[in-house]
mmCIF file of C-alpha atoms in Angstrom:
data_model
loop_
_atom_site.group_PDB
_atom_site.id
_atom_site.type_symbol
_atom_site.label_atom_id
_atom_site.label_comp_id
_atom_site.label_asym_id
_atom_site.label_seq_id
_atom_site.Cartn_x
_atom_site.Cartn_y
_atom_site.Cartn_z
ATOM 1 C CA MET A 1 -72.298 45.751 -128.620
ATOM 2 C CA LYS A 2 -70.710 42.434 -127.651
ATOM 3 C CA MET A 3 -73.999 41.191 -126.201
ATOM 4 C CA SER A 4 -75.970 42.096 -129.315
ATOM 5 C CA LEU A 5 -73.451 40.300 -131.548
ATOM 6 C CA SER A 6 -73.691 37.203 -129.378
ATOM 7 C CA LEU A 7 -77.474 37.334 -129.468
ATOM 8 C CA LEU A 8 -77.438 37.765 -133.238
ATOM 9 C CA ALA A 9 -75.129 34.754 -133.635
ATOM 10 C CA ILE A 10 -77.412 32.616 -131.457
ATOM 11 C CA VAL A 11 -80.514 33.646 -133.418
ATOM 12 C CA ILE A 12 -78.818 32.877 -136.746
ATOM 13 C CA ASN A 13 -77.707 29.462 -135.505
ATOM 14 C CA LEU A 14 -81.183 28.612 -134.239
ATOM 15 C CA THR A 15 -82.780 29.416 -137.580
ATOM 16 C CA ALA A 16 -80.494 26.862 -139.243
ATOM 17 C CA CYS A 17 -81.886 24.040 -137.078
ATOM 18 C CA ALA A 18 -84.490 21.891 -138.755
ATOM 19 C CA GLU A 19 -86.318 18.769 -137.704
ATOM 20 C CA VAL A 20 -85.578 15.809 -139.944
ATOM 21 C CA GLN A 21 -88.618 13.738 -140.794
ATOM 22 C CA PRO A 22 -88.406 9.924 -140.603
ATOM 23 C CA TRP A 23 -88.714 9.525 -144.369
ATOM 24 C CA GLU A 24 -85.829 11.985 -144.909
ATOM 25 C CA ARG A 25 -83.407 10.103 -142.672
ATOM 26 C CA GLY A 26 -82.675 7.506 -145.353
ATOM 27 C CA ASN A 27 -80.978 10.198 -147.431
ATOM 28 C CA LEU A 28 -78.720 11.148 -144.524
ATOM 29 C CA ALA A 29 -77.720 7.523 -143.935
ATOM 30 C CA LYS A 30 -76.250 7.079 -147.426
ATOM 31 C CA PRO A 31 -72.485 6.440 -147.605
ATOM 32 C CA GLN A 32 -72.020 9.602 -149.673
ATOM 33 C CA MET A 33 -73.201 11.690 -146.729
ATOM 34 C CA ALA A 34 -70.545 10.365 -144.335
ATOM 35 C CA LEU A 35 -67.645 12.597 -143.313
ATOM 36 C CA ASP A 36 -65.302 10.027 -144.806
ATOM 37 C CA PRO A 37 -67.152 8.144 -147.557
ATOM 38 C CA TYR A 38 -64.249 5.715 -148.083
ATOM 39 C CA PRO A 39 -62.967 4.782 -144.592
ATOM 40 C CA VAL A 40 -61.129 1.610 -145.706
ATOM 41 C CA GLN A 41 -59.282 3.433 -148.478
ATOM 42 C CA SER A 42 -58.362 6.265 -146.113
ATOM 43 C CA GLU A 43 -57.018 3.796 -143.563
ATOM 44 C CA LEU A 44 -54.863 2.058 -146.195
ATOM 45 C CA ARG A 45 -53.520 5.370 -147.479
ATOM 46 C CA GLY A 46 -52.692 6.461 -143.951
ATOM 47 C CA HIS A 47 -50.924 3.189 -143.262
ATOM 48 C CA SER A 48 -48.804 3.383 -146.423
ATOM 49 C CA TYR A 49 -48.028 7.057 -145.804
ATOM 50 C CA GLY A 50 -46.918 6.291 -142.261
ATOM 51 C CA ALA A 51 -44.700 3.466 -143.472
ATOM 52 C CA ARG A 52 -43.070 5.663 -146.128
ATOM 53 C CA GLU A 53 -42.527 8.646 -143.866
ATOM 54 C CA ALA A 54 -41.610 6.686 -140.718
ATOM 55 C CA ALA A 55 -44.003 8.920 -138.847
ATOM 56 C CA GLY A 56 -46.017 6.697 -136.568
ATOM 57 C CA ALA A 57 -49.404 8.209 -135.819
ATOM 58 C CA GLY A 58 -50.268 5.724 -133.118
ATOM 59 C CA ASN A 59 -51.811 2.992 -135.211
ATOM 60 C CA THR A 60 -49.170 2.820 -137.958
ATOM 61 C CA GLY A 61 -46.334 1.669 -135.711
ATOM 62 C CA SER A 62 -42.789 2.300 -136.734
ATOM 63 C CA GLY A 63 -41.545 1.710 -140.207
ATOM 64 C CA GLY A 64 -38.593 2.441 -142.403
ATOM 65 C CA GLY A 65 -39.048 5.720 -144.185
ATOM 66 C CA CYS A 66 -37.452 5.734 -147.583
ATOM 67 C CA GLY A 67 -40.160 8.072 -148.886
ATOM 68 C CA CYS A 68 -40.651 6.129 -152.101
ATOM 69 C CA TYR A 69 -43.807 4.539 -153.434
#
């Protein structure tokens, strides 16, 4: 039973694979297709959040955390 479920999962995953043609790759390279379409804005939000919360996440350093905007 466990083996057949594993085999079924592998077969389903393999059917989802598709070869991307060279002329289709331009669509995948658009900024809207990125995992984070606005990386600069996300970085600034993370920096201001870390400064407000005084929760350094490595790159935010230490800040005073009044919690206000």
